GROMACS .gro file of C-alpha atoms in nm:
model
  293
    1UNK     CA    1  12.246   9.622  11.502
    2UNK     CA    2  12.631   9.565  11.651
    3UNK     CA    3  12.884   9.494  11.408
    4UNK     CA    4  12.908   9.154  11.605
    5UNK     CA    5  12.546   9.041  11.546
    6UNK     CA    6  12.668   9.084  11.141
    7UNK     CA    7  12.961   8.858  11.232
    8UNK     CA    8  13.090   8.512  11.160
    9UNK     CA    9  12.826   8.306  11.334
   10UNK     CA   10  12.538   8.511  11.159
   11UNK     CA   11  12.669   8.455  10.809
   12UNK     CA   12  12.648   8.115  10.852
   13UNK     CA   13  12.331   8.150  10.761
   14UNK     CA   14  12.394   8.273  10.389
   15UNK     CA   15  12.563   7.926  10.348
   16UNK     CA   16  12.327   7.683  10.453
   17UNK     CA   17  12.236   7.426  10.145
   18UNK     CA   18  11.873   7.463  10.012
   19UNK     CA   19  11.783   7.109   9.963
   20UNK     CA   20  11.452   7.178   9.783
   21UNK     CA   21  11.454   7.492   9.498
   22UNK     CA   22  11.158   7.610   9.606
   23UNK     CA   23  10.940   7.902   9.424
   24UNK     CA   24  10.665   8.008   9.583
   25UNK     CA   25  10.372   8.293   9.408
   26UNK     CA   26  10.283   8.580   9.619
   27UNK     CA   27  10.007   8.809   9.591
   28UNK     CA   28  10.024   9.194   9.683
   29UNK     CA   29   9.733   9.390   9.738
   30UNK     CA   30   9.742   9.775   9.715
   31UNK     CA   31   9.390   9.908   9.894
   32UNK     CA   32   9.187  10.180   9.963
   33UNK     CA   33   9.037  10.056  10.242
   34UNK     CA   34   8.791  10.198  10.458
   35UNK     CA   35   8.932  10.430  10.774
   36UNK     CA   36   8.812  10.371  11.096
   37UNK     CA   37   8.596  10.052  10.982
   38UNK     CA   38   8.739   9.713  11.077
   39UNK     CA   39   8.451   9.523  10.956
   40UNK     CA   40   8.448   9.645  10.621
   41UNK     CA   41   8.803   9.602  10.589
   42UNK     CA   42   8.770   9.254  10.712
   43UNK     CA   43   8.523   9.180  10.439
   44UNK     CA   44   8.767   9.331  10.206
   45UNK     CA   45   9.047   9.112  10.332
   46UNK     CA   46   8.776   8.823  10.273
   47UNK     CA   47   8.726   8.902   9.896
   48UNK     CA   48   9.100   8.928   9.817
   49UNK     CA   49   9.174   8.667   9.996
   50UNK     CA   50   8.941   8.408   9.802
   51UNK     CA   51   9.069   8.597   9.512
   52UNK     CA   52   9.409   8.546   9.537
   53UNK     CA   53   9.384   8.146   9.635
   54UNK     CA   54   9.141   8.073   9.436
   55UNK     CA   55   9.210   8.279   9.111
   56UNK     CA   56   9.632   8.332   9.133
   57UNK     CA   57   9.702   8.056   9.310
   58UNK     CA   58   9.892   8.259   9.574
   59UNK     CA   59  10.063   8.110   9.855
   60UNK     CA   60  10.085   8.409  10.057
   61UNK     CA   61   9.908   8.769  10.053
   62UNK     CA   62  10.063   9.115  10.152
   63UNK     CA   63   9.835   9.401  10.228
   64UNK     CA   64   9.954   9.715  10.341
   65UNK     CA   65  10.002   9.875  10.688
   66UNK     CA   66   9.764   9.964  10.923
   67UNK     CA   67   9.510   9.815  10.682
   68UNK     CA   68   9.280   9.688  10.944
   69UNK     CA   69   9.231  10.024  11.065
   70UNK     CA   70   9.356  10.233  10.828
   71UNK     CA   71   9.663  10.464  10.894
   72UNK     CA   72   9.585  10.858  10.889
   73UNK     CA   73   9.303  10.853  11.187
   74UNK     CA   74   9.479  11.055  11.479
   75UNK     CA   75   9.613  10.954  11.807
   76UNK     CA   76   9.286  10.895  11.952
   77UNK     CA   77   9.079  10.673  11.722
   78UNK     CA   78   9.406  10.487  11.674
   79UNK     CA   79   9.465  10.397  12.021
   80UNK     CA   80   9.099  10.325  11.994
   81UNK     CA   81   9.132  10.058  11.784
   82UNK     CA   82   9.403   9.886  11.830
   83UNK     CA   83   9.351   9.543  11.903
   84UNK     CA   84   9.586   9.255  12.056
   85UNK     CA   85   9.747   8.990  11.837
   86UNK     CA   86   9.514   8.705  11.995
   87UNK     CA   87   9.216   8.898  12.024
   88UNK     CA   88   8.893   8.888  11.867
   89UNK     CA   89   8.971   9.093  11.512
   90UNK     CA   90   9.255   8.862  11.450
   91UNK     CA   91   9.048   8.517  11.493
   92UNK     CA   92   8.845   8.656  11.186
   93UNK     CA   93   9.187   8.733  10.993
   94UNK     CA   94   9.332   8.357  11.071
   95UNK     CA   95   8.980   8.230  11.008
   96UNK     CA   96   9.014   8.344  10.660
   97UNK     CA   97   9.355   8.216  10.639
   98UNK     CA   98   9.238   7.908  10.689
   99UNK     CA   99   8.907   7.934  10.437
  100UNK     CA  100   9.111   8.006  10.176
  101UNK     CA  101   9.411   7.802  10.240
  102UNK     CA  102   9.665   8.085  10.246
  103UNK     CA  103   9.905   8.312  10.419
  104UNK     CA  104   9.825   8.658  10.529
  105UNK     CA  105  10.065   8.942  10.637
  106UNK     CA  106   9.857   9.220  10.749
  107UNK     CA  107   9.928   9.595  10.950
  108UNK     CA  108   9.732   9.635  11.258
  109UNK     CA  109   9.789   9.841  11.569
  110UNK     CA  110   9.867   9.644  11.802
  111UNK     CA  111   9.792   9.691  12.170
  112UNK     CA  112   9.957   9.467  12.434
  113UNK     CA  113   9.745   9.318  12.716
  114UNK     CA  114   9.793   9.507  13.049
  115UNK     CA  115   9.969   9.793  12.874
  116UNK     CA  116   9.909  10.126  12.762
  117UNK     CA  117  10.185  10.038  12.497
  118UNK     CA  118  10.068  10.036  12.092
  119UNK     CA  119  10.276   9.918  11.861
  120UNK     CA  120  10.227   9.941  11.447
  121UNK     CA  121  10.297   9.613  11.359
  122UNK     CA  122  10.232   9.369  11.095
  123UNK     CA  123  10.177   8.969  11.134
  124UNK     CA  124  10.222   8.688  10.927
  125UNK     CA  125   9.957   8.420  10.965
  126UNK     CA  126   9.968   8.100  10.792
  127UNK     CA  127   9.701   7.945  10.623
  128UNK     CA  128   9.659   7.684  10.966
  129UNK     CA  129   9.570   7.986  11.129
  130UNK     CA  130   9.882   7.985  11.297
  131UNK     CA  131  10.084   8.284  11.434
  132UNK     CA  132  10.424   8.282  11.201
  133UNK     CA  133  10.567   8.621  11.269
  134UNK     CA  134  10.510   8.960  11.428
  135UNK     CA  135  10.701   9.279  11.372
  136UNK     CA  136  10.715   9.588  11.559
  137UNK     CA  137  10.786   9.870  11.349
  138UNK     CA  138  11.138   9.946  11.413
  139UNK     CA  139  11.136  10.322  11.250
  140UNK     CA  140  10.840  10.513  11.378
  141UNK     CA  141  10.754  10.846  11.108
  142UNK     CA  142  10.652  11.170  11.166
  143UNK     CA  143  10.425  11.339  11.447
  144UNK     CA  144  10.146  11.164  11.450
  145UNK     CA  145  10.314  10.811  11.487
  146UNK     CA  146  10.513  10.959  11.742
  147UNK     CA  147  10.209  10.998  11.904
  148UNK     CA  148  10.045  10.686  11.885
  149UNK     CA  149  10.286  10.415  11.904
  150UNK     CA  150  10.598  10.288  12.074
  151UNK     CA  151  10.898  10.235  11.832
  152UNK     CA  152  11.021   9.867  11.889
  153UNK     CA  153  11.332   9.843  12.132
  154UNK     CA  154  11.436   9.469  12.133
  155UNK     CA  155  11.809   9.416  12.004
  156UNK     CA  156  11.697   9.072  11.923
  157UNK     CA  157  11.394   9.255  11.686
  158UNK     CA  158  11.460   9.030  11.386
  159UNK     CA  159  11.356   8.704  11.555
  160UNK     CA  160  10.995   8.786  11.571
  161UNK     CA  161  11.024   8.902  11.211
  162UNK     CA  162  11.142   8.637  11.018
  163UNK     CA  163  10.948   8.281  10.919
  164UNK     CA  164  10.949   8.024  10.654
  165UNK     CA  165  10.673   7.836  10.449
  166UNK     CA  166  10.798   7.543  10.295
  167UNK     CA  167  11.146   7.645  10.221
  168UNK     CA  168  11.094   8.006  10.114
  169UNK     CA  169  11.259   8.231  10.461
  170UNK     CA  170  11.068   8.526  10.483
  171UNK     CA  171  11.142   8.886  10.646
  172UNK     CA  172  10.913   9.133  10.727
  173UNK     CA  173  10.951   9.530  10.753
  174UNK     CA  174  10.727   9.801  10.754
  175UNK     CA  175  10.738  10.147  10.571
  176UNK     CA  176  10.952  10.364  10.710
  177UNK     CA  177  11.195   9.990  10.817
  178UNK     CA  178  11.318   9.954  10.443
  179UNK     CA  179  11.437  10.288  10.409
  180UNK     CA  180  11.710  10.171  10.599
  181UNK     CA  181  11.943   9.983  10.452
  182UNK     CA  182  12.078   9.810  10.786
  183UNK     CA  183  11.763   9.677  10.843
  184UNK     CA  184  11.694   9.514  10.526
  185UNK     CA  185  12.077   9.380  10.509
  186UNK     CA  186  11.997   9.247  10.923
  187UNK     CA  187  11.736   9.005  10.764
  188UNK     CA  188  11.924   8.922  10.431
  189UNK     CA  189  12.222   8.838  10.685
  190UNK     CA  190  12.024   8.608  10.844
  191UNK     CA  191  11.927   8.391  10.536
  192UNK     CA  192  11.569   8.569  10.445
  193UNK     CA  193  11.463   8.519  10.059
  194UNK     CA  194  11.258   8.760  10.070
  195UNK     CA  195  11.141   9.117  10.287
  196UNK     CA  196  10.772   9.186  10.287
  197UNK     CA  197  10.735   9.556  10.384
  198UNK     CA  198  10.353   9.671  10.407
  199UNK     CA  199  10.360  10.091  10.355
  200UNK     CA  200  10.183  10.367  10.395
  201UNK     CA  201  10.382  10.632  10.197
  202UNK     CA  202  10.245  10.975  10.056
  203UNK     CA  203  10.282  11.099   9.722
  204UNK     CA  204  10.601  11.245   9.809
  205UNK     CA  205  10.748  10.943   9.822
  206UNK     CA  206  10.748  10.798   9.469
  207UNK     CA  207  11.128  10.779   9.421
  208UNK     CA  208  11.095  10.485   9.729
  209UNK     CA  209  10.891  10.279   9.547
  210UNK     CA  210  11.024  10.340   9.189
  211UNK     CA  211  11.418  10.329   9.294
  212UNK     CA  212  11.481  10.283   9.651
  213UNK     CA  213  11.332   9.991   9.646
  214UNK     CA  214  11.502   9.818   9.414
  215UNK     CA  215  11.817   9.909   9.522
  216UNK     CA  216  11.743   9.789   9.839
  217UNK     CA  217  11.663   9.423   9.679
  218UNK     CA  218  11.997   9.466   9.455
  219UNK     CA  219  12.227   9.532   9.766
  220UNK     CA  220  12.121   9.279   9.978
  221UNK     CA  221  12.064   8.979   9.747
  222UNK     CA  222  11.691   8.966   9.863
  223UNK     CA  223  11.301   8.967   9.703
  224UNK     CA  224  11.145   9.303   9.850
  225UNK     CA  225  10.783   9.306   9.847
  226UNK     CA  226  10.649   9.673   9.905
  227UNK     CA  227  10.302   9.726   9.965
  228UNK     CA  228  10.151  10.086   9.995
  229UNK     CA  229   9.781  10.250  10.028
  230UNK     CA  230   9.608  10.401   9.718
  231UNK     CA  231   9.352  10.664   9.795
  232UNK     CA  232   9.301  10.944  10.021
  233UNK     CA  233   9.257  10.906  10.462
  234UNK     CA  234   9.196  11.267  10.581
  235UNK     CA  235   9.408  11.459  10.342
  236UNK     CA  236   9.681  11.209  10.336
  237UNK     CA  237   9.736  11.096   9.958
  238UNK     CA  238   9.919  10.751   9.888
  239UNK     CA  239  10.135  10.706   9.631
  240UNK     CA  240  10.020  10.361   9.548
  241UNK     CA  241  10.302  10.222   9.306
  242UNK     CA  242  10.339   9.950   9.516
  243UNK     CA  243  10.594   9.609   9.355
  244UNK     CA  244  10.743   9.355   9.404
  245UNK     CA  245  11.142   9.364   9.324
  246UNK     CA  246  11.415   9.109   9.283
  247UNK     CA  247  11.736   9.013   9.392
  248UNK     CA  248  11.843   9.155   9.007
  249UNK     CA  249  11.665   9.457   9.067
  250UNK     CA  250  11.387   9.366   8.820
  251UNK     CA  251  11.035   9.469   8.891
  252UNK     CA  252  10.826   9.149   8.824
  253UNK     CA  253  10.495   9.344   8.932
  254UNK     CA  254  10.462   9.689   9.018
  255UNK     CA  255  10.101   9.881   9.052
  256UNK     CA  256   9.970  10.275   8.927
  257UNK     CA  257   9.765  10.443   9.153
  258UNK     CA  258   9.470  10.272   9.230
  259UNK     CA  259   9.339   9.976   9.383
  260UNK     CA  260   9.506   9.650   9.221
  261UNK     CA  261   9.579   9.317   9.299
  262UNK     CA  262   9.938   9.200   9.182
  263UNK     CA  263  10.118   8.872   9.183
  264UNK     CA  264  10.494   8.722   9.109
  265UNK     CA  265  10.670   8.425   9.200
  266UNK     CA  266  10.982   8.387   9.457
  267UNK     CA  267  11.243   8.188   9.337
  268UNK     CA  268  11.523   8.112   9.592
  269UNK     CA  269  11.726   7.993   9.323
  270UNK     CA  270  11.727   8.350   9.160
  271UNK     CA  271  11.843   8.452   9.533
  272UNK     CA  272  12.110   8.198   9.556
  273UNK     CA  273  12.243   8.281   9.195
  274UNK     CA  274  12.250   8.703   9.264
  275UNK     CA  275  12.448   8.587   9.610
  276UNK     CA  276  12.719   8.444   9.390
  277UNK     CA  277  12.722   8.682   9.118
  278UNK     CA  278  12.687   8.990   9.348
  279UNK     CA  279  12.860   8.856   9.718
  280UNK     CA  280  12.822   9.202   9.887
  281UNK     CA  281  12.679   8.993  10.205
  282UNK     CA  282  12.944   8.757  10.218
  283UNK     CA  283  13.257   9.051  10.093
  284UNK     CA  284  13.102   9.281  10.389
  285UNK     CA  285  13.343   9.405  10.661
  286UNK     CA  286  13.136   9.537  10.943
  287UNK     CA  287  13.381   9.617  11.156
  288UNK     CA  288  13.512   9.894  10.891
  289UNK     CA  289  13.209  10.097  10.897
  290UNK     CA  290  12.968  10.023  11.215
  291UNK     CA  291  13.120  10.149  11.540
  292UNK     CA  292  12.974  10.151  11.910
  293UNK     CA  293  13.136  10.453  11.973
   0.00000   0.00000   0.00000
C-alpha cells in the first residue's frame, strides 16, 4: 500500500452519506473442528448455521480459518485438500447459505484451476448463494505456511476483500493480516464498517486477541471481528478467545477457550460517531510516514 492509494480520491470514501443507519447482528463461531475431514466439518457448518439464523437471528456467520480443512495438517494433506472457490465443497457451503437464509465467511485452501498455486483464503458467501468476496491471505506465518501456500501479490488486494449487505461495508482479513495495522487502516480507508478476520492463533498469542485487537478497531474507526480455533490439531494449541470489538474499543462478545457460539450487532452509526470523535483516518498524512524509497 503506496502512500497515493491512501490519498485524496480514496478518502472520499470515509465521506460518503449513509442514507439508511443500518445495524446488522453477526454471529462468530469459535470451533474445534475436525482435521483433515471436510464432511464433518461441513455438517458442523450445517448445525451452526441453522443455529445462528434460526436461534440469533444472525445476518452473517464468521468461522475461523482453514476451517474446512482444518489448519495444522502439513504441506501435503493441505495441498491435498484444497479445493477451488467454484468447486464441489463450496456448492455445499452456498447451499447452506441459502437453507438458512444467511451469510457465511469461511477459511478454505484454495487451489486455482490449472495451477499448482494454493492460496489460504477466506470467502464471503451470501445467503443467495452468491460469491461476495474472496481474500488471499496477504501475510503468510511461519514454516509450514510458507510451505503450502502462495502469499497474495495483487496491489489492488483489497477489491476482492471488501462487500456490502444491505448497507453494512464489510472487510475481510485473515490471522496473521490484522496484525498489521496498514492493512486494517487500507480497508477502513476505503469506507469498510467492519473487518472480519478468521484466525488460527496459538496460545502464545493471547495479548492479540485480548489487546491488539482492540486497538486495531480503536485506530481505525472500524468493527473487528476475530475469529480463532479452540482445541488442539497435531500439537498446535489455539488460544480460542476469539471477539468481536468496536470502533470504541469495547468488546461486545468475546469467547474462553472452548467451543462457543457468540453474537453482537454492527451499528454503522457507532462507526460514523467514533470517525468524528476520533478523525485519525481523515487527520492522517501519509506522505509523512510511508515512503517508496
Amino acid at each position: 500500500i503506496n502512500a497515493e492509494s491512501w490519498g485524496t480520491q480514496k478518502r472520499a470514501n470515509l465521506t460518503q452519506t449513509v442514507r439508511r443507519t443500518n445495524n446488522m447482528k453477526i454471529a462468530v463461531y469459535q470451533a474445534a473442528g475436525t482435521p483433515e475431514n471436510v464432511e464433518a466439518n461441513l455438517q458442523e457448518l450445517k448445525n451452526v448455521a441453522r443455529k445462528a439464523s434460526e436461534e440469533l437471528r444472525a445476518r452473517l456467520l464468521v468461522v475461523p480459518e482453514l476451517f474446512l480443512t482444518g489448519y495444522n495438517l502439513g504441506t501435503e494433506t493441505l495441498q491435498r485438500l484444497a479445493m477451488e472457490v467454484d468447486g464441489n465443497v463450496m456448492k455445499q457451503v452456498r447451499s447452506l447459505a441459502v437453507e438458512f437464509s444467511i451469510a457465511i465467511v469461511v477459511g478454505y485452501p484454495e487451489r486455482v484451476c490449472d495451477s499448482n498455486e494454493v492460496y489460504n483464503s477466506v470467502v464471503a458467501i451470501d445467503k443467495d448463494g452468491s460469491t461476495l468476496a474472496n481474500h488471499r491471505k496477504l501475510q503468510l506465518w511461519g514454516d509450514m505456511e510458507r510451505a503450502v501456500f502462495t502469499p497474495q501479490s495483487n496491489p489492488q488486494w483489497h477489491q476482492h476483500a471488501m462487500f456490502e449487505i444491505e448497507g453494512v461495508r464489510f472487510g475481510m482479513l485473515i490471522c496473521y493480516d490484522v496484525e498489521f495495522p496498514e492493512a486494517v487502516r487500507a480497508l477502513a480507508m476505503r469506507g469498510v464498517h467492519a473487518v472480519l478476520a478468521p484466525t488460527a492463533c496459538g496460545t502464545d498469542g493471547t495479548f492479540i486477541a485480548t489487546e491488539m485487537v482492540r486497538v486495531r478497531a480503536y485506530e481505525s474507526n472500524v468493527y473487528v471481528v476475530y475469529c480463532n480455533h479452540c482445541g488442539s490439531e497435531n500439537e498446535l494449541n489455539f488460544d480460542g478467545h476469539s471477539l468481536i470489538a468496536s470502533p470504541r474499543a469495547d468488546i461486545l462478545a468475546q469467547a474462553g477457550k472452548d467451543v462457543q457460539l457468540l453474537c453482537a450487532e454492527i451499528d454503522v452509526s457507532v462507526v460514523e460517531a467514533s470517525r468524528k470523535r476520533s478523525p485519525y483516518l481523515t487527520d492522517l498524512r501519509p506522505n509523512m510516514y510511508i515512503t517508496q524509497d
